[in-house]
Tab-separated table of C-alpha atoms in Angstrom:
chain	number	residue	atom	x	y	z
M	1	UNK	CA	8.132	19.865	-33.599
M	2	UNK	CA	4.647	21.395	-33.707
M	3	UNK	CA	5.744	24.135	-30.874
M	4	UNK	CA	4.583	27.491	-31.661
M	5	UNK	CA	3.848	27.372	-35.552
M	6	UNK	CA	1.894	30.255	-34.888
M	7	UNK	CA	4.012	32.391	-32.410
M	8	UNK	CA	3.261	35.881	-32.834
M	9	UNK	CA	0.700	35.263	-35.593
M	10	UNK	CA	-2.618	36.737	-35.507
M	11	UNK	CA	-5.568	34.339	-36.394
M	12	UNK	CA	-9.000	35.023	-37.285
M	13	UNK	CA	-11.540	32.219	-36.562
M	14	UNK	CA	-14.847	32.487	-38.472
M	15	UNK	CA	-17.438	29.846	-37.157
M	16	UNK	CA	-21.088	30.248	-36.068
M	17	UNK	CA	-20.796	27.685	-33.456
M	18	UNK	CA	-19.972	28.636	-29.792
M	19	UNK	CA	-18.243	25.407	-28.808
M	20	UNK	CA	-16.518	24.969	-32.279
M	21	UNK	CA	-15.180	28.758	-31.782
M	22	UNK	CA	-13.723	27.615	-28.262
M	23	UNK	CA	-12.387	24.159	-29.371
M	24	UNK	CA	-10.432	25.987	-32.318
M	25	UNK	CA	-9.360	28.780	-30.293
M	26	UNK	CA	-7.891	26.832	-27.616
M	27	UNK	CA	-6.082	24.486	-30.460
M	28	UNK	CA	-4.671	27.673	-32.034
M	29	UNK	CA	-3.446	28.869	-28.632
M	30	UNK	CA	-1.618	25.721	-28.156
M	31	UNK	CA	0.357	26.452	-31.362
M	32	UNK	CA	1.218	30.022	-29.874
M	33	UNK	CA	-1.390	32.038	-31.851
M	34	UNK	CA	-3.490	34.828	-30.637
M	35	UNK	CA	-7.033	34.479	-31.904
M	36	UNK	CA	-10.157	36.607	-32.621
M	37	UNK	CA	-13.277	35.450	-33.326
M	38	UNK	CA	-16.132	36.337	-35.988
M	39	UNK	CA	-19.633	34.454	-35.860
M	40	UNK	CA	-20.225	34.629	-39.692
M	41	UNK	CA	-18.864	35.963	-42.807
M	42	UNK	CA	-20.147	39.337	-42.248
M	43	UNK	CA	-18.711	39.773	-39.049
M	44	UNK	CA	-15.414	38.208	-40.449
M	45	UNK	CA	-15.190	41.127	-43.137
M	46	UNK	CA	-16.028	43.643	-40.530
M	47	UNK	CA	-12.941	42.642	-38.622
M	48	UNK	CA	-10.868	42.003	-41.494
M	49	UNK	CA	-11.068	45.673	-42.552
M	50	UNK	CA	-9.901	46.693	-39.163
M	51	UNK	CA	-6.991	44.341	-38.525
M	52	UNK	CA	-4.115	42.649	-40.156
M	53	UNK	CA	-4.250	38.619	-39.688
M	54	UNK	CA	-1.593	36.348	-40.723
M	55	UNK	CA	-4.123	33.374	-41.247
M	56	UNK	CA	-8.067	32.936	-41.495
M	57	UNK	CA	-9.692	29.465	-40.355
M	58	UNK	CA	-13.117	29.599	-41.902
M	59	UNK	CA	-15.970	27.645	-41.362
M	60	UNK	CA	-17.935	26.923	-44.600
M	61	UNK	CA	-21.376	26.541	-43.470
M	62	UNK	CA	-22.772	29.637	-41.860
M	63	UNK	CA	-25.815	31.882	-41.578
M	64	UNK	CA	-25.750	35.268	-43.266
M	65	UNK	CA	-22.605	34.886	-45.195
M	66	UNK	CA	-20.906	31.489	-45.809
M	67	UNK	CA	-16.997	30.848	-45.997
M	68	UNK	CA	-17.193	30.474	-49.841
M	69	UNK	CA	-18.482	33.919	-50.396
M	70	UNK	CA	-16.706	35.383	-47.385
M	71	UNK	CA	-13.407	34.059	-48.999
M	72	UNK	CA	-14.396	35.473	-52.374
M	73	UNK	CA	-15.004	38.644	-50.846
M	74	UNK	CA	-11.708	38.798	-48.975
M	75	UNK	CA	-9.944	37.704	-52.261
M	76	UNK	CA	-11.769	39.818	-54.760
M	77	UNK	CA	-13.076	43.120	-52.805
M	78	UNK	CA	-10.538	43.393	-50.275
M	79	UNK	CA	-7.459	42.080	-52.401
M	80	UNK	CA	-6.048	40.083	-49.483
M	81	UNK	CA	-3.743	37.243	-49.995
M	82	UNK	CA	-4.011	35.991	-46.327
M	83	UNK	CA	-3.968	32.297	-46.040
M	84	UNK	CA	-7.344	31.015	-45.563
M	85	UNK	CA	-7.799	27.364	-44.243
M	86	UNK	CA	-11.642	25.809	-44.729
M	87	UNK	CA	-13.188	23.816	-41.537
M	88	UNK	CA	-15.221	21.625	-43.357
M	89	UNK	CA	-17.943	19.345	-41.684
M	90	UNK	CA	-17.250	16.244	-43.298
M	91	UNK	CA	-14.925	15.172	-45.817
M	92	UNK	CA	-17.746	15.516	-48.424
M	93	UNK	CA	-17.343	14.669	-52.040
M	94	UNK	CA	-16.262	17.758	-54.039
M	95	UNK	CA	-15.861	20.052	-50.760
M	96	UNK	CA	-12.162	20.429	-51.077
M	97	UNK	CA	-12.232	21.546	-54.670
M	98	UNK	CA	-15.213	23.997	-53.738
M	99	UNK	CA	-12.950	25.588	-50.924
M	100	UNK	CA	-10.081	25.956	-53.321
M	101	UNK	CA	-12.199	27.373	-56.239
M	102	UNK	CA	-13.640	30.102	-53.828
M	103	UNK	CA	-9.927	31.076	-53.187
M	104	UNK	CA	-9.026	29.203	-49.856
M	105	UNK	CA	-5.695	27.622	-49.588
M	106	UNK	CA	-6.314	24.555	-47.676
M	107	UNK	CA	-8.799	22.544	-45.438
M	108	UNK	CA	-9.386	20.547	-42.345
M	109	UNK	CA	-12.261	18.025	-41.621
M	110	UNK	CA	-14.195	18.601	-38.403
M	111	UNK	CA	-13.473	17.321	-35.809
M	112	UNK	CA	-9.689	17.554	-36.078
M	113	UNK	CA	-7.062	16.805	-34.076
M	114	UNK	CA	-4.091	19.229	-33.176
M	115	UNK	CA	-2.001	17.236	-35.393
M	116	UNK	CA	-4.223	17.557	-38.602
M	117	UNK	CA	-4.708	21.177	-37.994
M	118	UNK	CA	-1.236	21.578	-37.545
M	119	UNK	CA	-0.376	19.921	-40.746
M	120	UNK	CA	-2.816	22.021	-42.888
M	121	UNK	CA	-1.411	25.327	-41.188
M	122	UNK	CA	2.263	24.010	-42.118
M	123	UNK	CA	1.325	23.312	-45.647
M	124	UNK	CA	-0.473	26.475	-46.355
M	125	UNK	CA	2.529	28.718	-44.435
M	126	UNK	CA	5.091	26.455	-46.687
M	127	UNK	CA	3.438	27.419	-49.994
M	128	UNK	CA	2.773	31.176	-48.615
M	129	UNK	CA	5.844	32.866	-48.215
M	130	UNK	CA	4.436	36.090	-47.639
M	131	UNK	CA	4.106	36.661	-44.113
M	132	UNK	CA	2.747	40.134	-43.077
M	133	UNK	CA	4.548	41.794	-40.036
M	134	UNK	CA	2.732	43.678	-37.624
M	135	UNK	CA	4.358	47.131	-36.365
M	136	UNK	CA	2.730	46.704	-33.021
M	137	UNK	CA	4.667	43.529	-32.356
M	138	UNK	CA	7.796	44.626	-30.434
M	139	UNK	CA	10.761	42.242	-30.933
M	140	UNK	CA	14.146	41.917	-29.478
M	141	UNK	CA	16.347	39.260	-27.794
M	142	UNK	CA	14.018	36.307	-28.914
M	143	UNK	CA	11.187	38.058	-27.278
M	144	UNK	CA	7.861	39.357	-28.867
M	145	UNK	CA	5.678	41.731	-27.040
M	146	UNK	CA	2.264	42.465	-28.935
M	147	UNK	CA	0.957	45.833	-28.023
M	148	UNK	CA	-1.382	46.228	-31.178
M	149	UNK	CA	-4.641	45.776	-28.780
M	150	UNK	CA	-3.677	49.232	-26.903
M	151	UNK	CA	-3.334	50.974	-30.228
M	152	UNK	CA	-6.710	49.305	-31.792
M	153	UNK	CA	-8.409	50.527	-28.728
M	154	UNK	CA	-6.835	53.847	-28.012
M	155	UNK	CA	-5.839	55.152	-31.076
M	156	UNK	CA	-3.023	57.814	-31.046
M	157	UNK	CA	-3.506	58.763	-27.195
M	158	UNK	CA	0.073	58.152	-26.500
M	159	UNK	CA	-0.339	59.237	-23.011
M	160	UNK	CA	-3.244	56.690	-22.110
M	161	UNK	CA	-1.061	53.758	-23.777
M	162	UNK	CA	1.720	54.875	-21.686
M	163	UNK	CA	-0.317	54.546	-18.399
M	164	UNK	CA	-1.746	51.221	-19.729
M	165	UNK	CA	2.198	50.155	-19.923
M	166	UNK	CA	3.011	51.508	-16.757
M	167	UNK	CA	0.067	49.574	-15.254
M	168	UNK	CA	1.320	46.397	-16.670
M	169	UNK	CA	4.915	46.683	-15.940
M	170	UNK	CA	4.103	47.250	-12.192
M	171	UNK	CA	1.294	44.662	-12.344
M	172	UNK	CA	3.061	41.613	-13.347
M	173	UNK	CA	5.872	41.590	-10.727
M	174	UNK	CA	3.250	41.986	-7.985
M	175	UNK	CA	1.333	39.082	-9.426
M	176	UNK	CA	4.425	36.810	-9.453
M	177	UNK	CA	5.170	37.848	-6.000
M	178	UNK	CA	1.617	36.826	-4.759
M	179	UNK	CA	2.067	33.430	-6.608
M	180	UNK	CA	5.545	32.980	-4.844
M	181	UNK	CA	3.991	33.755	-1.556
M	182	UNK	CA	1.115	31.341	-2.030
M	183	UNK	CA	3.587	28.747	-3.353
M	184	UNK	CA	5.707	29.305	-0.290
M	185	UNK	CA	2.562	27.981	1.760
M	186	UNK	CA	1.600	25.378	-0.453
M	187	UNK	CA	-1.722	27.389	-0.963
M	188	UNK	CA	-2.489	25.979	-4.511
M	189	UNK	CA	-5.759	27.772	-4.623
M	190	UNK	CA	-4.258	31.076	-4.456
M	191	UNK	CA	-1.324	30.282	-6.774
M	192	UNK	CA	-4.010	29.319	-9.143
M	193	UNK	CA	-6.107	32.238	-8.720
M	194	UNK	CA	-3.099	34.837	-9.162
M	195	UNK	CA	-1.794	32.932	-12.194
M	196	UNK	CA	-5.593	33.389	-13.498
M	197	UNK	CA	-5.616	37.024	-12.648
M	198	UNK	CA	-2.359	37.389	-14.596
M	199	UNK	CA	-3.751	35.745	-17.579
M	200	UNK	CA	-6.112	38.913	-17.810
M	201	UNK	CA	-3.113	41.312	-17.969
M	202	UNK	CA	-1.515	39.136	-20.585
M	203	UNK	CA	-4.959	39.297	-22.852
M	204	UNK	CA	-4.216	43.017	-23.272
M	205	UNK	CA	-0.446	43.105	-23.572
M	206	UNK	CA	0.298	39.838	-25.404
M	207	UNK	CA	3.361	37.857	-24.544
M	208	UNK	CA	2.833	34.331	-26.033
M	209	UNK	CA	5.300	32.301	-23.907
M	210	UNK	CA	4.759	34.025	-20.648
M	211	UNK	CA	1.009	33.413	-21.269
M	212	UNK	CA	1.732	29.907	-21.898
M	213	UNK	CA	3.881	29.350	-18.541
M	214	UNK	CA	1.241	31.162	-16.661
M	215	UNK	CA	-1.586	29.046	-17.880
M	216	UNK	CA	0.739	25.966	-16.985
M	217	UNK	CA	1.159	27.318	-13.361
M	218	UNK	CA	-2.542	28.006	-13.079
M	219	UNK	CA	-3.402	24.380	-14.366
M	220	UNK	CA	-0.897	22.373	-12.288
M	221	UNK	CA	-1.768	24.539	-9.115
M	222	UNK	CA	-5.662	23.772	-9.877
M	223	UNK	CA	-5.259	19.855	-10.717
M	224	UNK	CA	-2.618	19.668	-7.942
M	225	UNK	CA	-0.472	17.945	-10.542
M	226	UNK	CA	3.378	18.403	-11.614
M	227	UNK	CA	3.501	20.676	-8.670
M	228	UNK	CA	7.185	20.404	-8.648
M	229	UNK	CA	7.369	22.320	-11.945
M	230	UNK	CA	5.917	25.348	-10.929
M	231	UNK	CA	9.085	26.908	-9.172
M	232	UNK	CA	11.179	26.763	-12.616
M	233	UNK	CA	8.107	28.160	-14.373
M	234	UNK	CA	8.089	31.084	-12.195
M	235	UNK	CA	11.754	31.355	-12.929
M	236	UNK	CA	11.214	31.538	-16.707
M	237	UNK	CA	8.173	34.060	-16.453
M	238	UNK	CA	10.519	36.407	-14.288
M	239	UNK	CA	13.521	36.143	-16.615
M	240	UNK	CA	11.473	36.582	-19.645
M	241	UNK	CA	9.671	39.730	-18.021
M	242	UNK	CA	13.164	41.381	-17.477
M	243	UNK	CA	13.721	41.337	-21.309
M	244	UNK	CA	9.721	42.393	-21.753
M	245	UNK	CA	10.320	45.575	-19.563
M	246	UNK	CA	13.309	46.438	-21.424
M	247	UNK	CA	11.563	46.376	-24.595
M	248	UNK	CA	8.695	48.111	-23.376
M	249	UNK	CA	10.762	50.927	-21.537
M	250	UNK	CA	12.549	51.271	-24.700
M	251	UNK	CA	9.398	51.537	-26.958
M	252	UNK	CA	7.788	53.853	-24.627
M	253	UNK	CA	10.857	55.767	-23.871
M	254	UNK	CA	10.635	55.531	-19.733
M	255	UNK	CA	14.390	56.443	-19.242
M	256	UNK	CA	15.929	55.815	-15.752
M	257	UNK	CA	16.983	59.118	-14.572
M	258	UNK	CA	20.721	59.287	-14.772
Z	1	UNK	CA	-26.415	54.737	-23.375
Z	2	UNK	CA	-25.005	53.910	-20.062
Z	3	UNK	CA	-22.557	50.754	-19.545
Z	4	UNK	CA	-21.456	49.459	-16.108
Z	5	UNK	CA	-18.136	47.356	-16.113
Z	6	UNK	CA	-17.152	45.061	-13.252
Z	7	UNK	CA	-13.569	43.927	-13.650
Z	8	UNK	CA	-10.988	43.641	-11.027
Z	9	UNK	CA	-7.721	43.687	-13.299
Z	10	UNK	CA	-6.899	47.149	-14.202
Z	11	UNK	CA	-5.487	46.836	-17.629
Z	12	UNK	CA	-8.273	44.983	-18.851
Z	13	UNK	CA	-10.618	47.792	-17.072
Z	14	UNK	CA	-8.722	50.510	-18.881
Z	15	UNK	CA	-8.826	48.835	-22.145
Z	16	UNK	CA	-12.674	48.346	-21.796
Z	17	UNK	CA	-13.349	51.909	-20.469
Z	18	UNK	CA	-11.395	53.309	-23.411
Z	19	UNK	CA	-12.992	51.492	-26.196
Z	20	UNK	CA	-16.323	51.997	-24.848
Z	21	UNK	CA	-16.031	55.590	-24.129
Z	22	UNK	CA	-14.463	56.390	-27.800
Z	23	UNK	CA	-17.785	54.601	-28.817
Z	24	UNK	CA	-19.829	57.232	-26.846
Z	25	UNK	CA	-21.268	55.294	-24.252
Z	26	UNK	CA	-21.357	56.612	-20.511
Z	27	UNK	CA	-19.087	54.020	-18.516
Z	28	UNK	CA	-19.119	53.179	-14.947
Z	29	UNK	CA	-16.635	51.000	-13.415
Z	30	UNK	CA	-16.422	48.705	-10.589
Z	31	UNK	CA	-13.823	46.608	-9.418
Z	32	UNK	CA	-15.834	43.916	-7.576
Z	33	UNK	CA	-19.307	42.435	-7.625
Z	34	UNK	CA	-20.092	44.239	-4.292
Z	35	UNK	CA	-19.246	47.635	-5.943
Z	36	UNK	CA	-21.242	46.643	-9.136
Z	37	UNK	CA	-24.475	45.986	-7.408
Z	38	UNK	CA	-24.192	49.379	-5.701
Z	39	UNK	CA	-23.594	50.896	-9.046
Z	40	UNK	CA	-26.825	49.054	-10.559
Z	41	UNK	CA	-28.910	50.564	-7.925
Z	42	UNK	CA	-27.545	53.830	-8.589
Z	43	UNK	CA	-27.341	54.419	-12.280
Z	44	UNK	CA	-29.594	51.784	-13.693
Z	45	UNK	CA	-27.224	50.957	-16.712
Z	46	UNK	CA	-28.352	49.580	-20.105
Z	47	UNK	CA	-25.618	46.721	-20.025
Z	48	UNK	CA	-23.413	45.221	-17.535
Z	49	UNK	CA	-20.158	43.925	-18.701
Z	50	UNK	CA	-18.780	41.443	-15.942
Z	51	UNK	CA	-15.720	39.376	-15.399
Z	52	UNK	CA	-16.166	36.198	-13.593
Z	53	UNK	CA	-13.447	35.850	-10.889
Z	54	UNK	CA	-13.815	39.013	-8.548
Z	55	UNK	CA	-13.433	39.717	-5.057
Z	56	UNK	CA	-16.323	39.672	-2.429
Z	57	UNK	CA	-19.035	39.152	-4.917
Z	58	UNK	CA	-17.900	37.186	-7.881
Z	59	UNK	CA	-19.504	37.554	-11.521
Z	60	UNK	CA	-21.436	34.595	-11.254
Z	61	UNK	CA	-23.285	35.625	-7.983
Z	62	UNK	CA	-23.599	39.043	-9.710
Z	63	UNK	CA	-25.464	37.692	-12.591
Z	64	UNK	CA	-27.489	35.526	-10.210
Z	65	UNK	CA	-28.614	38.600	-8.110
Z	66	UNK	CA	-29.478	40.673	-11.162
Z	67	UNK	CA	-31.297	37.848	-13.279
Z	68	UNK	CA	-33.271	36.451	-10.101
Z	69	UNK	CA	-34.641	40.099	-9.628
Z	70	UNK	CA	-37.860	40.857	-11.926
Z	71	UNK	CA	-37.551	44.392	-11.468
Z	72	UNK	CA	-34.247	44.519	-12.965
Z	73	UNK	CA	-34.128	43.901	-16.774
Z	74	UNK	CA	-30.592	44.692	-18.005
Z	75	UNK	CA	-28.532	42.508	-20.332
Z	76	UNK	CA	-25.311	41.055	-19.198
Z	77	UNK	CA	-22.145	40.408	-21.404
Z	78	UNK	CA	-19.712	38.280	-19.434
Z	79	UNK	CA	-15.891	38.466	-20.013
Z	80	UNK	CA	-14.265	35.269	-19.455
Z	81	UNK	CA	-10.608	34.334	-19.430
Z	82	UNK	CA	-9.325	31.272	-20.972
Z	83	UNK	CA	-9.780	27.816	-19.550
Z	84	UNK	CA	-13.286	29.214	-17.852
Z	85	UNK	CA	-15.310	27.084	-20.279
Z	86	UNK	CA	-17.371	25.670	-17.517
Z	87	UNK	CA	-17.920	28.822	-15.596
Z	88	UNK	CA	-19.149	30.340	-18.854
Z	89	UNK	CA	-21.924	27.533	-19.027
Z	90	UNK	CA	-22.802	28.218	-15.575
Z	91	UNK	CA	-23.200	31.874	-16.270
Z	92	UNK	CA	-25.504	31.345	-18.920
Z	93	UNK	CA	-27.626	28.980	-16.842
Z	94	UNK	CA	-27.818	32.014	-14.488
Z	95	UNK	CA	-29.146	34.113	-17.320
Z	96	UNK	CA	-25.946	35.874	-19.050
Z	97	UNK	CA	-26.673	37.080	-22.346
Z	98	UNK	CA	-23.579	36.844	-24.347
Z	99	UNK	CA	-19.856	36.160	-23.549
Z	100	UNK	CA	-16.433	37.181	-24.751
Z	101	UNK	CA	-13.246	35.520	-23.973
Z	102	UNK	CA	-10.033	37.336	-23.236
Z	103	UNK	CA	-8.023	38.491	-25.039
Z	104	UNK	CA	-11.265	40.229	-26.846
Z	105	UNK	CA	-11.157	41.660	-30.134
Z	106	UNK	CA	-12.037	45.499	-29.626
Z	107	UNK	CA	-14.163	45.438	-32.745
Z	108	UNK	CA	-16.091	42.332	-31.594
Z	109	UNK	CA	-16.503	43.611	-28.128
Z	110	UNK	CA	-18.546	46.749	-29.900
Z	111	UNK	CA	-20.348	44.614	-32.058
Z	112	UNK	CA	-21.620	42.557	-29.252
Z	113	UNK	CA	-22.308	45.563	-26.904
Z	114	UNK	CA	-24.115	47.204	-29.885
Z	115	UNK	CA	-26.342	44.261	-30.390
Z	116	UNK	CA	-27.009	43.269	-26.607
Z	117	UNK	CA	-28.312	46.918	-26.395
Z	118	UNK	CA	-30.360	46.816	-29.361
Z	119	UNK	CA	-32.165	43.661	-28.411
Z	120	UNK	CA	-33.018	45.399	-24.984
Z	121	UNK	CA	-34.792	48.150	-26.286
Z	122	UNK	CA	-35.509	47.310	-30.251
Z	123	UNK	CA	-37.630	50.360	-30.421
Z	124	UNK	CA	-37.016	53.462	-28.621
Z	125	UNK	CA	-40.566	54.462	-28.474
Z	126	UNK	CA	-43.306	52.632	-26.623
């Protein structure tokens, strides 16, 4: 059972290699995470000062500031106990001790499988009971909506945030309708295109399960495989979106006029 | 400093505009590649941020047109969605300067924007 071990968790990936960044990001998304990327230790620390993370995946060898130094900085200067997992190039002798000494909580050797990444995360979470909770993740009815990005970007301009939320609430049903219309015509290209478009909206207001289903719809339509699964996925998206709509309307007090 | 954003998804556009205006950039927006080309001609921006999949003229076409024109020297930051890795490589081949994947981190966005603008004009004089 490795589904969504990182559901609603914000993970910082620190790696200087663009390919690795992408590979790791995708593995994490499969586990339900929201990810952010830094290209070296210094960038990681800049991001760290401005964000709350639940987990850090740290490459050890990087330019400017390596993983050990960045970890020491996070532990000593920033006084953070966030779980940090090292990504080491090889199972080099002594590498594991060096990681733990610098303050990391675990490690995986690259290239790693989803399974070994999962195991490393599981181990670290087991021994770290402290899980930071983010006030911008709204939860109700088994559903979480992450609106932290809006606040990070807009700050306190509640009106602008409301305008964005309104756009989101209006946008998703329109896209779902487009997917359904294309589906009725077996127009797989447009099913994929609309699903792809929905992913953009969901990159701002983040809902892990809906994003996952949308990705599955897009993939099926693009590869023309598992097409019979699409209607059920659309139904799930619609059902979940009703709950999401309620959560957002409640939080941003769009009250229906009575 | 002027930034042109080409993005057809309104929420992502609102996010980009809010973040970059707050950083003090002068931001122009275009909802497809065709509009973006007109805006480039009119405003001569210092940086272009573009989505890949857009109606009329796609992000890739936009990059191709801008980068094959020797009289235009504007860095391009591509904002791609998940699952577009192949297309990102294509964008680089066409001359894109950097990329960011949605969901993007606002701090990372501003760091990359700053770096691209600095690379374009390392010294303001001369």
